[in-house]
Coordinates of C-alpha atoms (C1' of nucleotides) in Angstrom, one line a residue:
Chain Q
M1 CA 0.0 0.0 0.0
T2 CA 0.9 3.2 1.2
A3 CA -1.0 4.0 -1.9
G4 CA -2.5 7.5 -1.5
T5 CA -4.1 10.0 -3.7
A6 CA -4.0 13.6 -2.5
A7 CA -7.4 13.0 -1.0
G8 CA -6.3 9.8 0.6
L9 CA -3.3 11.6 2.1
A10 CA -5.5 14.2 3.7
R11 CA -7.7 11.7 5.5
R12 CA -5.0 9.2 6.3
T13 CA -5.1 7.7 9.8
R14 CA -2.5 8.8 12.2
A15 CA -1.8 6.9 15.4
G16 CA 0.6 6.8 18.3
L17 CA 3.5 4.4 17.6
A18 CA 4.9 2.5 20.5
V19 CA 6.9 -0.6 21.3
D20 CA 6.3 -3.1 24.1
L21 CA 8.8 -5.7 25.2
V22 CA 8.4 -9.2 26.3
V23 CA 11.7 -9.7 28.1
L24 CA 12.2 -13.3 29.1
T25 CA 14.8 -15.1 31.1
V26 CA 15.0 -18.3 33.1
R27 CA 15.3 -17.8 36.9
D28 CA 15.4 -20.7 39.3
G29 CA 14.2 -23.1 36.6
A30 CA 11.2 -21.0 35.7
L31 CA 10.4 -19.0 32.6
T32 CA 10.3 -15.4 33.8
V33 CA 9.2 -12.1 32.4
L34 CA 10.2 -8.6 33.3
L35 CA 7.2 -6.4 34.4
V36 CA 7.1 -2.8 35.5
D37 CA 4.7 -1.0 37.8
R38 CA 3.3 1.9 35.8
G39 CA 4.2 5.2 37.4
G40 CA 1.6 7.2 35.6
G41 CA -0.9 7.5 32.8
P42 CA -3.7 5.0 32.3
F43 CA -3.5 1.9 34.4
R44 CA -1.4 3.7 37.0
H45 CA 0.2 1.2 39.4
R46 CA -0.9 -1.7 37.3
W47 CA 1.8 -4.2 36.3
A48 CA 2.7 -4.0 32.6
L49 CA 5.3 -4.9 30.0
P50 CA 8.1 -2.4 29.6
G51 CA 7.8 -0.2 26.6
G52 CA 7.0 3.3 25.4
F53 CA 6.5 5.6 22.5
V54 CA 8.8 5.6 19.5
H55 CA 10.7 8.8 19.0
H56 CA 10.7 10.9 15.9
D57 CA 13.3 9.6 13.4
E58 CA 13.9 6.5 15.6
E59 CA 13.7 3.0 14.2
L60 CA 11.4 0.5 15.9
E61 CA 14.3 -1.7 16.9
D62 CA 16.3 1.2 18.3
A63 CA 13.2 2.2 20.3
A64 CA 12.9 -1.3 21.7
A65 CA 16.6 -1.3 22.6
R66 CA 16.4 2.1 24.2
E67 CA 13.4 1.2 26.4
L68 CA 15.2 -2.0 27.4
R69 CA 18.2 0.1 28.4
E70 CA 16.2 2.7 30.3
E71 CA 14.2 0.1 32.3
T72 CA 16.7 -2.6 32.9
G73 CA 20.2 -1.4 32.1
L74 CA 20.4 -4.2 29.5
H75 CA 22.2 -3.5 26.2
A76 CA 20.7 -4.9 23.1
T77 CA 24.1 -6.2 21.9
D78 CA 24.0 -8.8 24.7
L79 CA 20.6 -10.3 23.8
H80 CA 18.3 -11.5 21.2
L81 CA 15.7 -9.0 20.0
E82 CA 13.0 -9.8 17.5
Q83 CA 9.7 -8.4 16.4
V84 CA 6.6 -10.5 17.3
R85 CA 3.5 -8.7 16.0
T86 CA 1.6 -5.4 16.2
Y87 CA -1.4 -4.7 18.4
A88 CA -3.5 -1.8 17.3
S89 CA -7.1 -2.4 18.3
C90 CA -9.1 0.8 18.6
G91 CA -9.9 0.5 22.2
R92 CA -6.6 -0.8 23.6
D93 CA -5.4 2.5 24.9
P94 CA -7.8 5.1 26.4
R95 CA -5.7 8.0 25.2
G96 CA -6.5 7.3 21.6
R97 CA -5.3 5.1 18.7
V98 CA -2.0 3.6 19.5
A99 CA -0.2 0.9 17.4
S100 CA 2.2 -1.0 19.6
V101 CA 4.8 -3.2 18.0
A102 CA 5.7 -6.0 20.3
Y103 CA 9.3 -7.2 20.6
L104 CA 10.6 -10.4 22.2
A105 CA 13.8 -10.0 24.1
I106 CA 15.7 -13.0 25.5
A107 CA 18.3 -12.4 28.1
P108 CA 20.5 -14.4 30.5
D109 CA 19.5 -14.3 34.1
L110 CA 20.1 -10.9 35.5
P111 CA 20.0 -9.1 38.8
P112 CA 16.7 -7.5 39.7
P113 CA 16.1 -4.5 37.6
T114 CA 15.9 -1.0 39.0
A115 CA 12.8 1.1 38.4
G116 CA 13.3 3.6 35.5
S117 CA 11.8 6.9 34.5
D118 CA 8.4 5.5 33.4
A119 CA 8.1 2.9 36.1
S120 CA 7.7 3.1 39.8
D121 CA 8.9 -0.5 40.3
A122 CA 10.2 -3.3 38.1
R123 CA 10.6 -7.0 38.8
W124 CA 10.9 -10.5 37.4
V125 CA 7.8 -12.6 37.6
A126 CA 7.4 -16.3 36.6
V127 CA 5.2 -16.4 33.5
D128 CA 2.7 -18.7 35.2
R129 CA 2.2 -16.4 38.1
V130 CA 1.5 -13.2 36.1
G131 CA -1.8 -11.6 37.1
R132 CA -3.9 -9.2 35.2
L133 CA -1.7 -6.7 33.3
A134 CA -2.4 -3.2 31.9
F135 CA -3.8 -2.7 28.4
D136 CA -3.7 -5.9 26.3
H137 CA -0.4 -7.0 27.7
N138 CA -1.6 -10.4 28.8
T139 CA -2.2 -11.2 25.2
I140 CA 1.1 -9.8 24.1
L141 CA 2.9 -11.8 26.8
A142 CA 1.1 -15.0 25.7
D143 CA 2.1 -14.5 22.1
G144 CA 5.7 -13.8 23.1
V145 CA 5.9 -16.9 25.2
E146 CA 4.4 -19.0 22.5
R147 CA 6.9 -17.6 20.0
S148 CA 9.9 -18.4 22.3
R149 CA 8.6 -21.9 22.9
S150 CA 8.4 -22.7 19.2
K151 CA 11.6 -21.0 18.3
L152 CA 13.6 -23.1 20.8
E153 CA 13.1 -26.0 18.6
Y154 CA 14.5 -24.8 15.3
S155 CA 16.6 -21.8 16.2
P156 CA 19.6 -21.2 18.5
L157 CA 17.4 -19.0 20.8
A158 CA 18.0 -21.1 23.8
A159 CA 21.6 -20.2 23.9
S160 CA 20.6 -16.5 24.3
F161 CA 19.1 -17.4 27.7
C162 CA 22.5 -18.5 28.9
P163 CA 25.3 -16.2 30.1
E164 CA 28.4 -17.1 28.2
P165 CA 30.2 -19.4 28.6
F166 CA 27.7 -22.1 29.5
T167 CA 27.6 -25.8 29.9
I168 CA 25.4 -28.3 28.1
G169 CA 23.6 -28.9 31.4
E170 CA 22.7 -25.2 31.7
L171 CA 21.4 -25.2 28.2
R172 CA 19.3 -28.2 28.9
G173 CA 17.9 -26.4 31.9
I174 CA 16.7 -23.7 29.5
Y175 CA 14.8 -26.1 27.4
E176 CA 13.3 -27.8 30.4
A177 CA 12.2 -24.5 31.9
V178 CA 10.7 -23.0 28.7
W179 CA 9.0 -26.1 27.5
G180 CA 8.1 -27.3 31.0
V181 CA 9.3 -30.8 30.4
R182 CA 12.1 -33.1 31.5
L183 CA 14.7 -34.1 28.9
D184 CA 17.0 -37.1 28.9
R185 CA 20.4 -35.7 29.9
R186 CA 22.3 -38.1 27.6
S187 CA 20.2 -37.9 24.5
F188 CA 20.1 -34.2 24.9
H189 CA 23.8 -34.0 25.0
R190 CA 24.2 -35.9 21.8
T191 CA 21.5 -34.0 20.0
V192 CA 22.8 -30.5 20.7
C193 CA 26.4 -31.5 20.0
G194 CA 25.3 -32.9 16.7
V195 CA 23.8 -29.6 15.5
D196 CA 26.3 -27.9 13.2
G197 CA 27.2 -24.4 14.3
F198 CA 25.0 -24.3 17.4
L199 CA 27.7 -24.5 20.0
V200 CA 31.3 -23.6 20.0
P201 CA 33.5 -25.2 22.6
T202 CA 35.8 -22.7 24.4
G203 CA 38.2 -25.4 25.5
E204 CA 37.7 -24.4 29.1
R205 CA 35.9 -26.4 31.7
R206 CA 33.9 -25.4 34.7
T207 CA 34.6 -27.3 37.9
S208 CA 31.8 -27.5 40.4
P209 CA 31.6 -28.9 43.9
T210 CA 29.5 -31.7 42.6
G211 CA 30.2 -33.9 39.6
R212 CA 32.6 -34.1 36.7
P213 CA 33.8 -30.7 35.3
A214 CA 31.8 -29.7 32.3
P215 CA 33.2 -28.2 29.1
L216 CA 32.2 -24.7 28.3
Y217 CA 30.6 -23.4 25.2
R218 CA 29.6 -20.2 23.4
R219 CA 26.9 -19.5 20.9
G220 CA 27.7 -20.5 17.4
R221 CA 26.9 -18.8 14.2
A222 CA 24.1 -21.0 13.1
G223 CA 20.9 -19.2 12.2
A224 CA 18.8 -22.3 12.2
L225 CA 19.2 -25.6 13.9
R226 CA 19.6 -28.6 11.6
P227 CA 18.5 -31.0 12.7
A228 CA 16.1 -29.4 15.1
I229 CA 16.0 -30.2 18.8
P230 CA 12.9 -32.4 19.1
R231 CA 10.2 -31.1 21.4
P232 CA 8.4 -33.9 23.3
S233 CA 4.8 -34.1 22.2
P234 CA 2.5 -33.3 25.1
G235 CA -0.1 -36.0 24.3
G236 CA 2.5 -38.7 24.2
H237 CA 3.0 -40.7 21.0
R238 CA 0.7 -41.1 18.1
D239 CA -0.6 -44.6 17.4
L240 CA -1.2 -46.2 14.1
R241 CA -2.2 -43.9 11.3
E242 CA -5.5 -44.5 9.9
T243 CA -5.4 -44.2 6.2
G244 CA -8.3 -42.1 4.9
R245 CA -10.7 -44.3 3.2
Q246 CA -13.2 -43.0 0.7
Q247 CA -16.8 -44.1 0.5
Chain A
M1 CA 4.6 0.4 26.8
T2 CA 2.1 2.8 26.3
A3 CA 3.6 4.0 29.5
G4 CA 3.4 7.8 29.5
T5 CA 3.7 10.6 31.9
A6 CA 2.1 13.8 30.9
A7 CA 5.4 14.9 29.4
G8 CA 5.7 11.6 27.5
L9 CA 2.2 12.1 26.2
A10 CA 3.0 15.4 24.7
R11 CA 6.0 14.2 22.7
R12 CA 4.7 10.9 21.6
T13 CA 5.3 9.9 18.1
R14 CA 2.4 9.9 15.6
A15 CA 2.6 8.1 12.4
G16 CA 0.5 7.1 9.4
L17 CA -1.0 3.6 9.9
A18 CA -1.3 1.4 6.9
V19 CA -1.7 -2.2 5.9
D20 CA -0.1 -3.9 2.9
L21 CA -1.2 -7.3 1.6
V22 CA 0.8 -10.1 0.2
V23 CA -1.9 -12.0 -1.6
L24 CA -0.7 -15.3 -2.8
T25 CA -2.2 -18.0 -5.0
V26 CA -1.0 -20.8 -7.2
R27 CA -1.5 -20.3 -10.9
D28 CA -0.3 -22.7 -13.6
G29 CA 1.9 -24.4 -11.0
A30 CA 3.7 -21.3 -9.9
L31 CA 3.4 -19.3 -6.7
T32 CA 1.9 -16.0 -7.7
V33 CA 1.4 -12.7 -6.0
L34 CA -1.2 -9.9 -6.7
L35 CA 0.4 -6.6 -7.7
V36 CA -1.1 -3.2 -8.5
D37 CA 0.2 -0.4 -10.7
R38 CA 0.1 2.6 -8.4
G39 CA -2.2 5.2 -9.8
G40 CA -0.8 8.1 -7.9
G41 CA 1.3 9.4 -5.0
P42 CA 4.9 8.4 -4.6
F43 CA 6.2 5.7 -6.9
R44 CA 3.4 6.5 -9.4
H45 CA 3.1 3.7 -12.0
R46 CA 5.4 1.5 -10.1
W47 CA 4.2 -2.0 -9.2
A48 CA 3.4 -2.5 -5.6
L49 CA 1.5 -4.7 -3.1
P50 CA -2.1 -3.7 -2.6
G51 CA -2.8 -1.9 0.6
G52 CA -3.7 1.5 2.0
F53 CA -4.3 3.6 5.1
V54 CA -6.3 2.3 8.0
H55 CA -9.4 4.3 8.6
H56 CA -10.3 5.9 11.9
D57 CA -11.9 3.4 14.3
E58 CA -11.1 0.5 11.9
E59 CA -9.3 -2.6 13.1
L60 CA -6.2 -3.6 11.2
E61 CA -7.7 -6.9 10.0
D62 CA -10.8 -5.1 8.8
A63 CA -8.6 -2.6 6.9
A64 CA -6.8 -5.5 5.3
A65 CA -10.1 -7.2 4.3
R66 CA -11.4 -3.9 3.0
E67 CA -8.4 -3.3 0.8
L68 CA -8.6 -6.8 -0.5
R69 CA -12.2 -6.3 -1.4
E70 CA -11.6 -3.0 -3.0
E71 CA -8.7 -4.2 -5.2
T72 CA -9.7 -7.7 -6.0
G73 CA -13.4 -8.3 -5.1
L74 CA -12.2 -11.0 -2.7
H75 CA -14.1 -11.5 0.5
A76 CA -12.1 -12.3 3.6
T77 CA -14.4 -15.0 4.6
D78 CA -13.2 -17.0 1.7
L79 CA -9.5 -16.9 2.5
H80 CA -6.8 -17.1 5.0
L81 CA -5.6 -13.7 6.4
E82 CA -2.8 -13.3 9.0
Q83 CA -0.5 -10.6 10.2
V84 CA 3.1 -11.0 9.2
R85 CA 5.1 -8.1 10.6
T86 CA 5.3 -4.3 10.7
Y87 CA 7.6 -2.1 8.6
A88 CA 8.1 1.4 10.0
S89 CA 11.6 2.6 8.9
C90 CA 11.8 6.3 8.9
G91 CA 12.7 6.6 5.2
R92 CA 10.3 4.1 3.8
D93 CA 7.7 6.5 2.7
P94 CA 8.6 10.0 1.3
R95 CA 5.4 11.5 2.7
G96 CA 6.5 11.0 6.3
R97 CA 6.5 8.4 9.0
V98 CA 4.2 5.5 8.0
A99 CA 3.9 2.2 9.9
S100 CA 2.7 -0.5 7.6
V101 CA 1.4 -3.7 9.0
A102 CA 1.8 -6.5 6.5
Y103 CA -0.8 -9.2 6.1
L104 CA -0.5 -12.5 4.3
A105 CA -3.6 -13.5 2.3
I106 CA -3.9 -16.9 0.8
A107 CA -6.5 -17.4 -1.9
P108 CA -7.6 -20.1 -4.4
D109 CA -6.8 -19.3 -8.0
L110 CA -9.0 -16.4 -9.2
P111 CA -9.8 -14.6 -12.4
P112 CA -7.5 -11.6 -13.2
P113 CA -8.4 -8.8 -10.8
T114 CA -9.8 -5.5 -12.0
A115 CA -8.0 -2.2 -11.1
G116 CA -9.5 -0.5 -8.2
S117 CA -9.7 3.1 -6.9
D118 CA -6.0 3.4 -5.9
A119 CA -4.6 1.4 -8.8
S120 CA -4.5 1.9 -12.5
D121 CA -3.9 -1.8 -13.1
A122 CA -3.7 -5.0 -11.2
R123 CA -2.4 -8.4 -12.1
W124 CA -1.0 -11.7 -10.9
V125 CA 2.8 -12.2 -11.2
A126 CA 4.8 -15.3 -10.5
V127 CA 6.9 -14.5 -7.4
D128 CA 10.1 -15.3 -9.1
R129 CA 9.4 -12.9 -11.9
V130 CA 8.6 -9.9 -9.7
G131 CA 10.8 -6.8 -10.5
R132 CA 11.6 -3.8 -8.4
L133 CA 8.5 -2.8 -6.4
A134 CA 7.5 0.5 -4.8
F135 CA 8.6 1.3 -1.2
D136 CA 10.1 -1.6 0.7
H137 CA 7.6 -4.0 -0.9
N138 CA 10.2 -6.4 -2.2
T139 CA 11.2 -7.1 1.4
I140 CA 7.6 -7.4 2.5
L141 CA 6.9 -9.8 -0.3
A142 CA 10.0 -11.9 0.6
D143 CA 8.9 -12.1 4.2
G144 CA 5.4 -13.1 3.2
V145 CA 6.6 -15.8 0.9
E146 CA 8.9 -17.2 3.5
R147 CA 6.1 -17.2 6.0
S148 CA 3.8 -19.1 3.7
R149 CA 6.5 -21.7 2.9
S150 CA 7.2 -22.5 6.5
K151 CA 3.5 -22.6 7.5
L152 CA 2.7 -25.1 4.8
E153 CA 4.6 -27.6 6.8
Y154 CA 2.8 -27.5 10.1
S155 CA -0.5 -25.7 9.4
P156 CA -3.4 -26.4 7.1
L157 CA -2.5 -23.3 5.1
A158 CA -2.1 -25.3 1.8
A159 CA -5.8 -26.1 1.8
S160 CA -6.6 -22.3 1.6
F161 CA -4.9 -22.2 -1.8
C162 CA -7.5 -24.7 -3.1
P163 CA -11.0 -23.9 -4.3
E164 CA -13.3 -26.3 -2.4
P165 CA -13.9 -29.0 -2.9
F166 CA -10.5 -30.2 -4.0
T167 CA -8.6 -33.5 -4.6
I168 CA -5.5 -34.8 -3.0
G169 CA -3.7 -34.3 -6.3
E170 CA -4.6 -30.6 -6.4
L171 CA -3.4 -30.2 -2.8
R172 CA -0.1 -31.8 -3.7
G173 CA 0.2 -29.4 -6.6
I174 CA 0.1 -26.5 -4.0
Y175 CA 2.9 -28.0 -2.0
E176 CA 5.0 -28.5 -5.1
A177 CA 4.5 -25.0 -6.3
V178 CA 5.1 -23.2 -3.1
W179 CA 8.1 -25.3 -2.1
G180 CA 9.4 -25.7 -5.6
V181 CA 9.9 -29.4 -5.2
R182 CA 8.4 -32.6 -6.5
L183 CA 6.7 -34.9 -4.0
D184 CA 6.1 -38.5 -4.2
R185 CA 2.4 -38.9 -5.1
R186 CA 1.9 -42.0 -3.1
S187 CA 3.7 -41.1 0.1
F188 CA 2.0 -37.7 0.0
H189 CA -1.4 -39.2 -0.2
R190 CA -0.8 -41.4 2.9
T191 CA 0.8 -38.5 4.8
V192 CA -2.0 -36.0 4.3
C193 CA -4.7 -38.5 4.9
G194 CA -3.1 -39.5 8.1
V195 CA -3.2 -35.9 9.6
D196 CA -6.2 -35.7 11.9
G197 CA -8.6 -32.9 11.0
F198 CA -6.8 -31.7 8.0
L199 CA -9.1 -33.0 5.3
V200 CA -12.8 -33.8 5.4
P201 CA -14.0 -36.1 2.6
T202 CA -17.2 -34.8 0.9
G203 CA -18.2 -38.3 -0.3
E204 CA -18.2 -37.0 -3.8
R205 CA -15.7 -37.8 -6.5
R206 CA -14.5 -35.7 -9.4
T207 CA -14.3 -37.5 -12.7
S208 CA -11.7 -36.3 -15.2
P209 CA -11.0 -37.2 -18.8
T210 CA -7.9 -38.8 -17.7
G211 CA -7.4 -41.2 -14.9
R212 CA -9.3 -42.6 -12.0
P213 CA -11.9 -40.3 -10.4
A214 CA -10.5 -38.6 -7.3
P215 CA -12.5 -38.3 -4.0
L216 CA -13.1 -34.7 -3.1
Y217 CA -12.3 -33.0 0.2
R218 CA -12.9 -29.8 2.1
R219 CA -10.7 -28.1 4.7
G220 CA -11.0 -29.6 8.2
R221 CA -10.9 -27.8 11.5
A222 CA -7.4 -28.6 12.5
G223 CA -5.4 -25.6 13.5
A224 CA -2.1 -27.4 13.4
L225 CA -1.0 -30.4 11.4
R226 CA 0.0 -33.4 13.6
P227 CA 2.1 -34.9 12.3
A228 CA 3.5 -32.2 10.0
I229 CA 3.9 -32.6 6.3
P230 CA 7.7 -33.1 6.0
R231 CA 9.4 -30.6 3.7
P232 CA 12.2 -32.1 1.7
S233 CA 15.5 -30.7 2.9
P234 CA 17.0 -28.3 0.4
G235 CA 20.6 -29.5 0.7
G236 CA 18.9 -32.8 0.2
H237 CA 19.3 -35.7 -2.0
R238 CA 16.6 -37.2 -3.9
D239 CA 15.1 -35.5 -7.0
L240 CA 12.1 -37.5 -7.7
R241 CA 10.6 -38.0 -11.1
E242 CA 7.2 -39.4 -11.4
T243 CA 6.7 -40.5 -15.0
G244 CA 3.3 -41.9 -14.2
R245 CA 4.3 -45.0 -16.1
Q246 CA 4.9 -48.1 -14.1
Q247 CA 8.0 -49.9 -14.7
Chain J
dG1 C1' -6.5 -52.5 -24.4
dC2 C1' -4.1 -48.4 -23.1
dA3 C1' -2.9 -44.1 -20.8
dA4 C1' -3.3 -41.6 -16.8
dA5 C1' -4.1 -40.7 -12.2
dA6 C1' -5.8 -42.8 -7.6
dG7 C1' -4.7 -45.7 -4.0
dT8 C1' -2.3 -49.8 -1.1
dG9 C1' 1.7 -52.6 0.4
dT10 C1' 6.4 -53.2 1.5
dT11 C1' 11.1 -52.5 2.7
dA12 C1' 15.5 -50.2 3.7
dA13 C1' 17.3 -46.3 5.7
dT14 C1' 17.0 -43.0 9.0
dG15 C1' 15.8 -40.8 13.3
dT16 C1' 14.2 -40.9 18.1
dT17 C1' 13.8 -42.8 22.9
dA18 C1' 15.2 -44.9 26.8
dC19 C1' 18.5 -46.6 29.4
dA20 C1' 22.9 -49.3 30.7
dC21 C1' 27.2 -48.1 31.7
dC22 C1' 31.7 -45.6 32.1
dC23 C1' 34.3 -41.0 33.4
dA24 C1' 36.0 -37.2 36.4
dT25 C1' 35.6 -34.6 40.1
dG26 C1' 34.8 -32.9 45.4
dT27 C1' 34.1 -34.5 49.8
Chain C
dA1 C1' 34.4 -44.9 48.5
dC2 C1' 30.5 -42.4 47.2
dA3 C1' 27.5 -38.9 45.3
dT4 C1' 26.9 -36.1 41.4
dG5 C1' 26.7 -34.7 37.0
dG6 C1' 29.3 -35.3 32.2
dG7 C1' 29.6 -38.3 28.3
dT8 C1' 29.3 -42.9 25.1
dG9 C1' 27.1 -47.1 23.4
dT10 C1' 23.2 -49.4 21.9
dA11 C1' 18.9 -51.8 21.2
dA12 C1' 13.9 -51.0 20.6
dC13 C1' 10.9 -48.4 18.3
dA14 C1' 8.9 -45.0 15.1
dT15 C1' 9.1 -42.4 11.0
dT16 C1' 10.5 -41.5 6.2
dA17 C1' 11.6 -42.3 1.4
dA18 C1' 11.4 -44.9 -2.5
dC19 C1' 9.1 -47.7 -5.4
dA20 C1' 6.3 -52.3 -6.9
dC21 C1' 1.9 -53.0 -7.7
dT22 C1' -3.3 -52.8 -8.0
dT23 C1' -7.7 -50.0 -9.1
dT24 C1' -10.7 -47.1 -11.8
dT25 C1' -11.9 -44.3 -15.1
dG26 C1' -12.1 -42.1 -20.5
dC27 C1' -11.1 -43.0 -25.0

DNA sequence: GCAAAAGTGTTAATGTTACACCCATGT
DNA sequence: ACATGGGTGTAACATTAACACTTTTGC
C-alpha cells in the first residue's frame, strides 16, 4: 500500500507508535518475564510490560533497545531481540489510537532491575504467576511466550538465555524451563552437540563442587538448527495412522 | 509500553498507519502474487503490493479485508488472512513516517483482478518474476513468501490455496508449487490422509477425462498439522521423477 | 486394451527414545 | 568410596523415502 491520492493523504489515519517488550529469562528453573509497575498514565500502578513511544526519526528496533536500556540497564548487543507482532485495536489505549509493535527479548539471568523513568517499580515474575496486566499486555505476553517456545526447537534461541560461557547442562535447563518438560540428559547432549554451528567449545571447563567438570561453550553462528531439537509431544505418542478411506 | 507521563504524552510519536497485503495464490503451477500499478502518490506507476491507510476506528484486520475487497473483489471469509510483521523505517515513505502492518492472504486461484480506486492496473505475477517494487515492498513480499513456505509444513494453510472441494492431487500441486519441489504422489497421499482434522471427505468424486476419479475434500478444522507434512531438505538428496508409467 | 491418475503394500534407511554403563571430580 | 553430573554405546521403536503393484476411469 501506502497508496495514496491527494485526497487519501488528507484523511490518512495517524496513530501513536509504540513498542512493548516481552523480556524473558530463566530464573530458578522457571520461565520469567520482566514487568514494570506503571508510574503514571492510564493503568497507573498496574503491572505492565516495559515499553514506550517511539521517538521521531527513531527505528522501531532502536526504540525497543532504548526502552530496554532505560528500564533494565540491558544493552541490546547482549541479547536476542525480534519483532513479534503489532497490536492496534481501537480500544486498547484510552488515550487514543496507539499501534504497539511487540518485541521479544531473550536475556541471560540478571540481577533484579531498578525502576526507571516511566516505572515506579520493576521486577521479574514467573510467567505462570503473572496476574492481570495493563492494556492488552496479557495477550502480548502469551504471544511472546508462545513464540519463544516454538523457536527453541529450530533456532539457537535457547543459547541466548545463557550467560556465556555455559555448559550443556545449563542449556538443557533452559529447554526444560521453557517447555516445562524433563529431557533425557544423555540424549540431549548428543542431540545438541550434533547440530552444526549451534555450540562452539571454548576449550575451558567449569569445575563445580559436585560432579565431573563440564566443558564450556559459546553461541555458534548457526541461524537455524539442523537438525532441530525435538520437542516432546504433550499428548504422548501417536498410534497407528488411519489411512483415509473413501466411500 | 504505552507508558506515558504527561510529558511523555506530549512528545509521543504519531505516524500514518497502513496495511499492505501479500496476496498469494498458485496459478499454472507457480506461486503467484497480486500486484497493483500505483495510480498516484509516490512511486506512481510502479508495481506495488495492494494496501492502504487504515481508517479511523477501523481494526487492522478489517482494513486488510477492505483493501482486499476494493482491489480484488475477494471477501475475507473465503480466505486465510494473517499478520506477518510491521515495517516502519523512517525513510520508507517519502510522505512521512508510516507504519505499515503487512498481512499475508492466501487465496484459491482467481480470475485476473480489476483495477480499483487506488490502482491503475492490477495483475497476478509469479513471485520469481517480480521486479523492483515501490517502497520496501520487495522485502515485505519476501517475508510473506517465506512465512507461507514454512507454514505449509505445520499448518493447514495449503488447503486455503485450493477452491473447495479439492482433490489430494490438487493439494499436492500446491505444496509442489510453493516449495518448488516434486513430492512422491503415493507417500504424499498417505501422509495428508493421516493428519487428523486436515481434510474432510465430501463423499463425492471428481471424474476427469484422464485417470481414475478422485475423491473430493474440504478443509478440516485442525489448526495445526500433527504430524506435520515433511518438507524435503533443500541440501537434500533425492530428486524425484514421477513419470506416471509403471516400470 | 491403453494411458493416466488414484490408492495400497512393503522395505530399507534413518531418526528418536530410553536406558545401561563408564568417566572425572569434590568431599 | 560415594554422590553427582558429564559423556558414550546401543537396542527398541517410530518415521520417512522410494518404489512395486493394483484400481478405476475415458477413449
